Amino acid sequence: MLRLQLSPCGFDTIPTVSIEFKIEARDGSARCGRLSTPHGEVETPVFMPVGTQASVKAVPQDILEELGVQILLGNTYHLYLRPGVQQVRRLGGLHGFMSWNGAILTDSGGFQVFSLNELRKVSEEGVTFRSHLDGSSHFFSPENATEAQIGLGADIIMAFDECTEYPAEPQRVRESMELTLRWAARSKKYFEEHKHAVPWGKVSSFQFLVSSAQNTGNRKPETGNYQALFGIVQGGTDPRLRRESAERTIEIGFSGYAIGGLSVGEPRSLTREIVESTIEHLPTDRPRYLMGVGTPEEIVEYANLGVDMMDCVLPTRAARHGLLFTSEGKISIKQARYADDAGPLDTNCACSVCSRYSRAYLRHLYAANEVLAQVLNTIHNLSFYLDTMRRVRHSIELGRKTRSLSEVWSLRER
Ligand SMILES: [Zn+2]
């Protein structure tokens, strides 16, 4: 087992742990792992539901727990603008504020600045942007984006990066990659100097390390449990730049590595090619996080390539628009053909929605614009994604080399 972020103090106790990552099974390039965070264990490969505003839209936290969500994602950009980092910090960080005891990952805000702000201005120092809420001017740098993420208190936080647009000229991609590398070093420096300021440091570290000590003998727990900082590999769609970005990000040294800057308009075959070639240059013993993907078919495919963590707004956003993913393909529940359909949404799905409600009822709720439509549709879609990942993990454990969504869903239940 790899222990990351050793204690700088040299005490004769167990090291100060932010996260641990243990690989438990391999099947070709795919691997099953266990990521231990200060707020619980995460089985990988994992799909992380997106909770943009400290809320996975339409689903309360107790239902996320019932669905088996072990980690969810928050967006620094949105939480920084509203309600504000200091307010979240005063209320116990994101875990306390939203009453979520599982693991949380926050992004650095870079992607939202990129995608929501056409008027952003990028300089060596950082990015000036306007709030999409009220037009006010703000500035993100590697230092203050990291400071914001320490204040929000997620278990895993991301280095501040520039997401390069697609398509882009080769010179522009290189310059952007170089800027991201300089920002990565600044993010890490700030994090190392300020990581003790995390809102939950003392309490949670005690609980976590007591349980670790119980598992590892009689060594005394020490206080001082921190977040884990991940670096982000950029480099556009050029495999050579991706390699260089990976190697130089690894030189800076992070607890895990993300592949960023994909799913920004490039063809999906190219996304896959770049993911595959980038993974070759990432360390095998650290978690690999592919940001912002994908469809159910794609998450199976990327897990098979050796990706450990993924997130996407697709299952939740599509659900709110009546687009539901099933083991037999997509369903647009708004269609009149479902008006008399007394069957469940997906006969293979064991979720609370499929066990109880008919397609006809779901179609009626959607047509009548009932709030419950959004709730039920989102619960099903999230359940489908999480169940797909459970099946992928099972397939990897069995060494089945299942390569597609339909193969994964035709595997017998354990
Ligand atoms: Zn279902």
CSV table of C-alpha atoms and ligand atoms in Angstrom, one decimal:
chain,number,residue,atom,x,y,z
A,1,MET,CA,0.0,0.0,0.0
A,2,LEU,CA,1.3,3.4,-0.9
A,3,ARG,CA,1.2,6.0,1.9
A,4,LEU,CA,1.1,9.5,0.3
A,5,GLN,CA,2.3,12.7,1.9
A,6,LEU,CA,4.5,11.6,4.7
A,7,SER,CA,4.7,13.6,7.8
A,8,PRO,CA,7.3,16.3,7.6
A,9,CYS,CA,7.8,16.1,11.4
A,10,GLY,CA,9.5,12.7,11.5
A,11,PHE,CA,7.5,11.5,14.5
A,12,ASP,CA,7.8,7.8,15.4
A,13,THR,CA,4.2,7.3,14.6
A,14,ILE,CA,2.2,6.4,11.5
A,15,PRO,CA,2.7,9.0,8.7
A,16,THR,CA,0.3,11.9,8.3
A,17,VAL,CA,-2.0,10.5,5.7
A,18,SER,CA,-4.1,12.5,3.3
A,19,ILE,CA,-5.1,9.7,1.0
A,20,GLU,CA,-4.0,6.1,0.4
A,21,PHE,CA,-4.5,4.3,-2.9
A,22,LYS,CA,-4.3,0.5,-3.1
A,23,ILE,CA,-4.8,-1.5,-6.2
A,24,GLU,CA,-6.7,-4.7,-5.5
A,25,ALA,CA,-7.2,-6.3,-9.0
A,26,ARG,CA,-6.1,-5.8,-12.5
A,27,ASP,CA,-7.6,-6.9,-15.8
A,28,GLY,CA,-5.5,-5.8,-18.8
A,29,SER,CA,-5.1,-2.0,-18.4
A,30,ALA,CA,-8.1,-1.8,-16.1
A,31,ARG,CA,-7.7,-1.8,-12.3
A,32,CYS,CA,-9.8,-2.0,-9.2
A,33,GLY,CA,-8.6,0.1,-6.3
A,34,ARG,CA,-9.5,1.4,-2.9
A,35,LEU,CA,-8.9,5.1,-2.2
A,36,SER,CA,-8.9,5.9,1.5
A,37,THR,CA,-9.7,9.5,2.2
A,38,PRO,CA,-10.2,11.4,5.5
A,39,HIS,CA,-14.0,11.0,4.9
A,40,GLY,CA,-14.2,7.4,4.0
A,41,GLU,CA,-13.2,4.8,1.4
A,42,VAL,CA,-13.9,5.0,-2.3
A,43,GLU,CA,-13.9,1.9,-4.5
A,44,THR,CA,-12.4,2.6,-7.9
A,45,PRO,CA,-13.0,2.9,-10.8
A,46,VAL,CA,-15.6,5.4,-9.6
A,47,PHE,CA,-18.1,7.7,-11.1
A,48,MET,CA,-18.4,10.9,-9.0
A,49,PRO,CA,-21.8,12.7,-9.2
A,50,VAL,CA,-21.5,16.4,-9.7
A,51,GLY,CA,-22.8,18.6,-6.8
A,52,THR,CA,-22.1,22.0,-8.4
A,53,GLN,CA,-23.7,24.2,-5.7
A,54,ALA,CA,-23.0,21.9,-2.8
A,55,SER,CA,-26.0,19.9,-4.0
A,56,VAL,CA,-26.4,17.1,-6.5
A,57,LYS,CA,-29.4,18.7,-8.2
A,58,ALA,CA,-32.8,17.2,-7.1
A,59,VAL,CA,-31.3,14.5,-4.8
A,60,PRO,CA,-31.0,14.8,-1.1
A,61,GLN,CA,-27.9,13.5,0.7
A,62,ASP,CA,-29.6,10.6,2.4
A,63,ILE,CA,-30.6,9.2,-1.0
A,64,LEU,CA,-27.1,9.7,-2.3
A,65,GLU,CA,-26.0,7.5,0.6
A,66,GLU,CA,-28.6,4.9,-0.3
A,67,LEU,CA,-27.4,4.9,-3.8
A,68,GLY,CA,-23.9,4.1,-2.5
A,69,VAL,CA,-22.2,7.4,-3.5
A,70,GLN,CA,-18.8,7.4,-1.8
A,71,ILE,CA,-17.5,10.6,-3.3
A,72,LEU,CA,-19.1,13.6,-5.0
A,73,LEU,CA,-17.7,16.7,-6.7
A,74,GLY,CA,-18.2,20.4,-5.8
A,75,ASN,CA,-17.4,23.3,-8.1
A,76,THR,CA,-15.1,25.9,-6.6
A,77,TYR,CA,-16.1,28.6,-9.0
A,78,HIS,CA,-19.8,28.4,-8.1
A,79,LEU,CA,-19.2,28.1,-4.4
A,80,TYR,CA,-16.7,30.9,-4.3
A,81,LEU,CA,-19.3,33.2,-5.9
A,82,ARG,CA,-22.2,31.9,-3.8
A,83,PRO,CA,-22.4,31.5,-0.8
A,84,GLY,CA,-18.7,32.4,-0.6
A,85,VAL,CA,-15.7,30.4,0.8
A,86,GLN,CA,-15.6,32.1,4.2
A,87,GLN,CA,-19.2,31.3,4.8
A,88,VAL,CA,-18.8,27.6,3.9
A,89,ARG,CA,-15.7,27.5,6.1
A,90,ARG,CA,-17.5,29.0,9.1
A,91,LEU,CA,-20.2,26.3,8.7
A,92,GLY,CA,-17.6,23.5,8.9
A,93,GLY,CA,-16.4,23.4,5.3
A,94,LEU,CA,-18.4,21.6,2.6
A,95,HIS,CA,-18.8,18.4,4.7
A,96,GLY,CA,-20.4,20.3,7.6
A,97,PHE,CA,-22.3,22.8,5.4
A,98,MET,CA,-24.0,20.2,3.2
A,99,SER,CA,-24.1,17.5,5.9
A,100,TRP,CA,-22.2,15.0,3.8
A,101,ASN,CA,-19.8,12.7,5.6
A,102,GLY,CA,-18.5,10.9,2.5
A,103,ALA,CA,-15.5,12.1,0.4
A,104,ILE,CA,-15.6,15.3,-1.7
A,105,LEU,CA,-13.5,16.5,-4.5
A,106,THR,CA,-13.5,20.1,-5.7
A,107,ASP,CA,-12.2,21.3,-9.0
A,108,SER,CA,-10.0,24.4,-9.1
A,109,GLY,CA,-12.4,26.7,-10.8
A,110,GLY,CA,-10.3,26.9,-13.9
A,111,PHE,CA,-12.7,25.0,-16.1
A,112,GLN,CA,-15.7,27.1,-15.2
A,113,VAL,CA,-13.8,30.3,-15.8
A,114,PHE,CA,-12.9,28.9,-19.2
A,115,SER,CA,-16.4,27.7,-20.1
A,116,LEU,CA,-18.7,30.4,-18.5
A,117,ASN,CA,-16.6,33.5,-19.2
A,118,GLU,CA,-16.1,34.7,-22.7
A,119,LEU,CA,-14.6,37.9,-21.4
A,120,ARG,CA,-11.9,36.3,-19.2
A,121,LYS,CA,-8.4,37.8,-19.3
A,122,VAL,CA,-5.5,35.4,-18.7
A,123,SER,CA,-2.1,36.7,-17.5
A,124,GLU,CA,0.9,35.0,-15.9
A,125,GLU,CA,-0.5,35.9,-12.5
A,126,GLY,CA,-3.9,34.4,-13.1
A,127,VAL,CA,-7.4,35.0,-14.7
A,128,THR,CA,-9.7,38.0,-14.4
A,129,PHE,CA,-13.3,37.0,-15.0
A,130,ARG,CA,-16.8,38.3,-14.5
A,131,SER,CA,-19.3,36.6,-12.3
A,132,HIS,CA,-22.1,35.0,-14.4
A,133,LEU,CA,-24.5,35.9,-11.5
A,134,ASP,CA,-24.0,39.7,-11.3
A,135,GLY,CA,-21.2,40.7,-13.7
A,136,SER,CA,-18.9,41.6,-10.9
A,137,SER,CA,-15.1,41.3,-11.6
A,138,HIS,CA,-13.1,38.6,-9.9
A,139,PHE,CA,-9.5,37.2,-10.0
A,140,PHE,CA,-8.4,33.6,-9.7
A,141,SER,CA,-4.7,32.7,-9.3
A,142,PRO,CA,-3.1,29.4,-8.4
A,143,GLU,CA,-2.7,30.8,-4.9
A,144,ASN,CA,-6.2,32.0,-4.2
A,145,ALA,CA,-7.9,29.1,-6.1
A,146,THR,CA,-6.0,26.8,-3.8
A,147,GLU,CA,-6.8,29.0,-0.8
A,148,ALA,CA,-10.5,28.7,-1.7
A,149,GLN,CA,-10.3,25.0,-2.0
A,150,ILE,CA,-8.6,24.7,1.4
A,151,GLY,CA,-11.4,26.8,2.9
A,152,LEU,CA,-14.1,24.6,1.2
A,153,GLY,CA,-12.3,21.6,2.7
A,154,ALA,CA,-12.9,18.9,0.1
A,155,ASP,CA,-10.8,15.7,0.6
A,156,ILE,CA,-9.2,16.0,-2.8
A,157,ILE,CA,-8.5,19.4,-4.4
A,158,MET,CA,-7.1,20.3,-7.8
A,159,ALA,CA,-4.2,22.4,-9.0
A,160,PHE,CA,-5.3,25.6,-10.9
A,161,ASP,CA,-4.9,25.1,-14.6
A,162,GLU,CA,-5.8,26.6,-17.9
A,163,CYS,CA,-8.1,24.5,-20.0
A,164,THR,CA,-7.0,25.0,-23.6
A,165,GLU,CA,-9.8,25.4,-26.1
A,166,TYR,CA,-10.4,23.1,-29.1
A,167,PRO,CA,-9.3,23.5,-31.8
A,168,ALA,CA,-6.2,25.6,-31.0
A,169,GLU,CA,-2.9,26.4,-32.8
A,170,PRO,CA,0.1,24.3,-31.8
A,171,GLN,CA,1.9,27.3,-30.4
A,172,ARG,CA,-1.1,28.3,-28.3
A,173,VAL,CA,-1.4,24.7,-26.9
A,174,ARG,CA,2.3,24.7,-25.9
A,175,GLU,CA,2.1,28.1,-24.3
A,176,SER,CA,-1.0,27.1,-22.4
A,177,MET,CA,0.6,23.9,-21.3
A,178,GLU,CA,3.7,25.7,-20.0
A,179,LEU,CA,1.4,28.2,-18.1
A,180,THR,CA,-0.5,25.3,-16.5
A,181,LEU,CA,2.9,23.8,-15.4
A,182,ARG,CA,4.0,27.0,-13.8
A,183,TRP,CA,0.6,27.3,-12.1
A,184,ALA,CA,0.8,23.7,-10.9
A,185,ALA,CA,4.1,24.5,-9.1
A,186,ARG,CA,2.6,27.6,-7.6
A,187,SER,CA,-0.5,25.7,-6.5
A,188,LYS,CA,1.6,23.0,-4.8
A,189,LYS,CA,3.8,25.6,-3.1
A,190,TYR,CA,0.8,27.4,-1.7
A,191,PHE,CA,-0.9,24.1,-0.7
A,192,GLU,CA,2.2,22.9,1.2
A,193,GLU,CA,2.5,26.2,3.1
A,194,HIS,CA,-1.2,26.4,4.0
A,195,LYS,CA,-2.7,22.9,4.0
A,196,HIS,CA,-2.9,22.9,7.9
A,197,ALA,CA,-5.8,25.5,7.5
A,198,VAL,CA,-8.3,22.9,6.3
A,199,PRO,CA,-11.5,23.4,8.4
A,200,TRP,CA,-11.8,19.7,9.5
A,201,GLY,CA,-8.1,19.1,10.2
A,202,LYS,CA,-8.0,18.1,13.8
A,203,VAL,CA,-11.3,16.3,14.5
A,204,SER,CA,-11.4,14.2,11.4
A,205,SER,CA,-7.7,13.4,11.5
A,206,PHE,CA,-8.1,12.0,15.0
A,207,GLN,CA,-11.0,9.8,14.0
A,208,PHE,CA,-9.3,8.7,10.8
A,209,LEU,CA,-5.9,8.0,12.3
A,210,VAL,CA,-7.4,6.2,15.3
A,211,SER,CA,-9.1,3.8,12.9
A,212,SER,CA,-5.8,3.5,10.9
A,213,ALA,CA,-3.9,2.8,14.1
A,214,GLN,CA,-6.4,0.1,15.0
A,215,ASN,CA,-5.6,-1.5,11.7
A,216,THR,CA,-1.9,-1.2,11.9
A,217,GLY,CA,-1.0,-2.1,15.4
A,218,ASN,CA,-0.3,0.0,18.4
A,219,ARG,CA,1.4,3.0,16.9
A,220,LYS,CA,0.0,6.3,18.2
A,221,PRO,CA,-2.2,8.4,16.0
A,222,GLU,CA,-0.9,11.9,15.3
A,223,THR,CA,-3.0,15.0,14.5
A,224,GLY,CA,-2.7,16.9,11.3
A,225,ASN,CA,-4.7,15.3,8.6
A,226,TYR,CA,-4.7,17.1,5.3
A,227,GLN,CA,-6.3,17.3,1.9
A,228,ALA,CA,-4.7,15.7,-1.1
A,229,LEU,CA,-3.7,17.9,-4.1
A,230,PHE,CA,-4.0,16.5,-7.6
A,231,GLY,CA,-2.1,17.8,-10.6
A,232,ILE,CA,-3.7,18.2,-14.1
A,233,VAL,CA,-2.1,17.1,-17.3
A,234,GLN,CA,-2.9,19.4,-20.3
A,235,GLY,CA,-1.4,19.5,-23.8
A,236,GLY,CA,-4.5,19.6,-26.1
A,237,THR,CA,-4.8,16.8,-28.6
A,238,ASP,CA,-1.0,16.5,-29.3
A,239,PRO,CA,0.3,13.2,-27.7
A,240,ARG,CA,3.8,14.6,-27.5
A,241,LEU,CA,2.7,17.6,-25.5
A,242,ARG,CA,0.5,15.4,-23.3
A,243,ARG,CA,3.6,13.2,-22.6
A,244,GLU,CA,5.7,16.2,-21.8
A,245,SER,CA,2.9,17.7,-19.6
A,246,ALA,CA,2.5,14.4,-17.7
A,247,GLU,CA,6.3,14.0,-17.1
A,248,ARG,CA,6.7,17.6,-15.9
A,249,THR,CA,3.6,17.5,-13.7
A,250,ILE,CA,4.9,14.2,-12.1
A,251,GLU,CA,8.2,16.0,-11.5
A,252,ILE,CA,6.4,18.6,-9.4
A,253,GLY,CA,4.8,15.7,-7.5
A,254,PHE,CA,1.1,15.2,-6.7
A,255,SER,CA,-1.0,12.7,-4.8
A,256,GLY,CA,-2.9,11.9,-8.0
A,257,TYR,CA,-3.1,13.0,-11.6
A,258,ALA,CA,-6.0,14.2,-13.7
A,259,ILE,CA,-6.3,14.4,-17.4
A,260,GLY,CA,-7.9,17.8,-18.2
A,261,GLY,CA,-8.8,19.7,-21.3
A,262,LEU,CA,-10.8,16.9,-23.0
A,263,SER,CA,-14.5,16.7,-23.9
A,264,VAL,CA,-14.2,20.3,-25.1
A,265,GLY,CA,-15.6,19.8,-28.6
A,266,GLU,CA,-13.0,17.3,-30.1
A,267,PRO,CA,-14.2,14.1,-31.7
A,268,ARG,CA,-14.7,11.3,-29.2
A,269,SER,CA,-12.3,9.0,-31.1
A,270,LEU,CA,-9.6,11.6,-30.5
A,271,THR,CA,-10.6,11.9,-26.8
A,272,ARG,CA,-10.1,8.2,-26.4
A,273,GLU,CA,-6.7,8.3,-28.3
A,274,ILE,CA,-5.4,11.1,-26.1
A,275,VAL,CA,-6.6,9.4,-22.9
A,276,GLU,CA,-4.9,6.1,-23.8
A,277,SER,CA,-1.6,7.8,-24.8
A,278,THR,CA,-1.6,10.0,-21.7
A,279,ILE,CA,-2.3,7.1,-19.3
A,280,GLU,CA,0.9,5.4,-20.4
A,281,HIS,CA,2.9,8.3,-18.9
A,282,LEU,CA,1.1,8.4,-15.5
A,283,PRO,CA,2.4,6.5,-12.5
A,284,THR,CA,0.6,3.2,-12.0
A,285,ASP,CA,0.4,3.6,-8.2
A,286,ARG,CA,-1.5,6.9,-8.1
A,287,PRO,CA,-5.1,7.6,-8.8
A,288,ARG,CA,-5.9,8.8,-12.4
A,289,TYR,CA,-8.8,11.1,-12.8
A,290,LEU,CA,-10.4,11.8,-16.2
A,291,MET,CA,-12.3,15.1,-15.9
A,292,GLY,CA,-15.7,15.7,-17.4
A,293,VAL,CA,-16.7,12.4,-19.0
A,294,GLY,CA,-18.9,10.9,-20.2
A,295,THR,CA,-21.8,8.7,-21.5
A,296,PRO,CA,-22.4,5.2,-19.9
A,297,GLU,CA,-20.6,3.6,-22.8
A,298,GLU,CA,-17.6,6.0,-22.4
A,299,ILE,CA,-17.2,5.5,-18.7
A,300,VAL,CA,-16.9,1.7,-19.2
A,301,GLU,CA,-14.4,2.3,-22.0
A,302,TYR,CA,-12.2,4.7,-19.9
A,303,ALA,CA,-12.3,2.4,-16.9
A,304,ASN,CA,-11.0,-0.3,-19.2
A,305,LEU,CA,-8.2,2.0,-20.3
A,306,GLY,CA,-7.1,2.3,-16.6
A,307,VAL,CA,-8.9,5.5,-15.5
A,308,ASP,CA,-9.8,5.4,-11.8
A,309,MET,CA,-12.1,8.4,-11.3
A,310,MET,CA,-14.5,10.2,-13.6
A,311,ASP,CA,-17.2,12.9,-13.2
A,312,CYS,CA,-19.8,14.4,-15.5
A,313,VAL,CA,-23.0,16.4,-15.3
A,314,LEU,CA,-24.5,14.2,-18.0
A,315,PRO,CA,-26.6,11.7,-15.9
A,316,THR,CA,-28.1,14.5,-13.7
A,317,ARG,CA,-28.5,17.1,-16.5
A,318,ALA,CA,-30.0,14.6,-18.9
A,319,ALA,CA,-32.4,13.4,-16.3
A,320,ARG,CA,-33.8,16.9,-15.8
A,321,HIS,CA,-34.5,16.9,-19.5
A,322,GLY,CA,-36.3,13.5,-19.5
A,323,LEU,CA,-33.4,11.6,-21.0
A,324,LEU,CA,-32.9,8.4,-19.2
A,325,PHE,CA,-30.1,5.8,-19.5
A,326,THR,CA,-31.0,2.1,-19.3
A,327,SER,CA,-29.3,-1.2,-19.9
A,328,GLU,CA,-31.1,-1.3,-23.2
A,329,GLY,CA,-30.2,2.2,-24.4
A,330,LYS,CA,-31.5,5.7,-24.0
A,331,ILE,CA,-35.1,6.6,-23.4
A,332,SER,CA,-36.7,10.0,-23.9
A,333,ILE,CA,-39.5,9.7,-21.3
A,334,LYS,CA,-41.4,12.6,-22.7
A,335,GLN,CA,-42.5,10.6,-25.8
A,336,ALA,CA,-46.2,9.8,-26.1
A,337,ARG,CA,-45.4,6.1,-26.7
A,338,TYR,CA,-44.8,5.7,-22.9
A,339,ALA,CA,-48.2,7.2,-21.9
A,340,ASP,CA,-49.8,3.7,-21.4
A,341,ASP,CA,-46.6,1.8,-20.6
A,342,ALA,CA,-47.1,0.1,-17.2
A,343,GLY,CA,-43.7,-1.4,-17.2
A,344,PRO,CA,-40.6,-0.2,-15.3
A,345,LEU,CA,-38.1,2.1,-16.9
A,346,ASP,CA,-35.5,-0.6,-16.9
A,347,THR,CA,-36.3,-4.2,-16.0
A,348,ASN,CA,-32.6,-4.8,-15.2
A,349,CYS,CA,-32.3,-1.8,-12.8
A,350,ALA,CA,-32.8,-2.4,-9.1
A,351,CYS,CA,-33.2,1.3,-8.2
A,352,SER,CA,-36.1,2.6,-6.0
A,353,VAL,CA,-37.6,4.3,-9.1
A,354,CYS,CA,-37.6,1.2,-11.3
A,355,SER,CA,-38.9,-1.0,-8.5
A,356,ARG,CA,-41.9,1.3,-7.8
A,357,TYR,CA,-43.0,3.4,-10.7
A,358,SER,CA,-44.1,2.8,-14.3
A,359,ARG,CA,-42.9,4.5,-17.4
A,360,ALA,CA,-46.4,5.9,-17.8
A,361,TYR,CA,-46.2,7.6,-14.5
A,362,LEU,CA,-42.7,9.0,-15.1
A,363,ARG,CA,-43.9,10.3,-18.5
A,364,HIS,CA,-46.9,12.0,-16.9
A,365,LEU,CA,-44.8,13.7,-14.2
A,366,TYR,CA,-42.5,15.0,-16.9
A,367,ALA,CA,-45.3,16.2,-19.1
A,368,ALA,CA,-47.0,17.9,-16.1
A,369,ASN,CA,-43.7,19.6,-15.2
A,370,GLU,CA,-43.8,18.1,-11.7
A,371,VAL,CA,-40.7,18.6,-9.5
A,372,LEU,CA,-40.9,14.9,-8.7
A,373,ALA,CA,-40.0,14.1,-12.3
A,374,GLN,CA,-36.6,15.7,-11.8
A,375,VAL,CA,-36.1,13.9,-8.6
A,376,LEU,CA,-37.0,10.4,-9.8
A,377,ASN,CA,-35.3,10.7,-13.2
A,378,THR,CA,-32.1,11.8,-11.5
A,379,ILE,CA,-32.2,9.0,-8.9
A,380,HIS,CA,-32.5,6.5,-11.7
A,381,ASN,CA,-29.8,7.9,-13.9
A,382,LEU,CA,-27.3,8.2,-11.0
A,383,SER,CA,-28.2,4.7,-9.9
A,384,PHE,CA,-27.6,3.4,-13.5
A,385,TYR,CA,-24.2,5.1,-13.6
A,386,LEU,CA,-23.2,3.8,-10.2
A,387,ASP,CA,-24.4,0.3,-10.9
A,388,THR,CA,-22.5,0.4,-14.2
A,389,MET,CA,-19.3,1.1,-12.3
A,390,ARG,CA,-20.1,-1.6,-9.8
A,391,ARG,CA,-20.4,-4.0,-12.6
A,392,VAL,CA,-17.2,-2.8,-14.2
A,393,ARG,CA,-15.4,-3.4,-10.9
A,394,HIS,CA,-16.9,-6.8,-10.6
A,395,SER,CA,-15.8,-7.6,-14.2
A,396,ILE,CA,-12.2,-6.5,-13.4
A,397,GLU,CA,-12.2,-8.6,-10.3
A,398,LEU,CA,-13.3,-11.6,-12.3
A,399,GLY,CA,-10.8,-10.8,-15.1
A,400,ARG,CA,-13.6,-10.9,-17.6
A,401,LYS,CA,-12.2,-8.3,-20.0
A,402,THR,CA,-15.7,-7.0,-20.6
A,403,ARG,CA,-15.2,-4.1,-22.9
A,404,SER,CA,-18.6,-2.6,-23.6
A,405,LEU,CA,-21.6,-1.3,-21.7
A,406,SER,CA,-23.8,-4.1,-22.9
A,407,GLU,CA,-21.3,-6.8,-22.0
A,408,VAL,CA,-21.0,-5.2,-18.5
A,409,TRP,CA,-24.8,-5.3,-18.1
A,410,SER,CA,-25.0,-8.9,-19.3
A,411,LEU,CA,-22.7,-10.1,-16.6
A,412,ARG,CA,-24.5,-12.0,-13.9
A,413,GLU,CA,-25.0,-10.2,-10.6
A,414,ARG,CA,-22.6,-11.2,-7.9
B,1,ZN,ZN,-33.7,2.5,-12.2
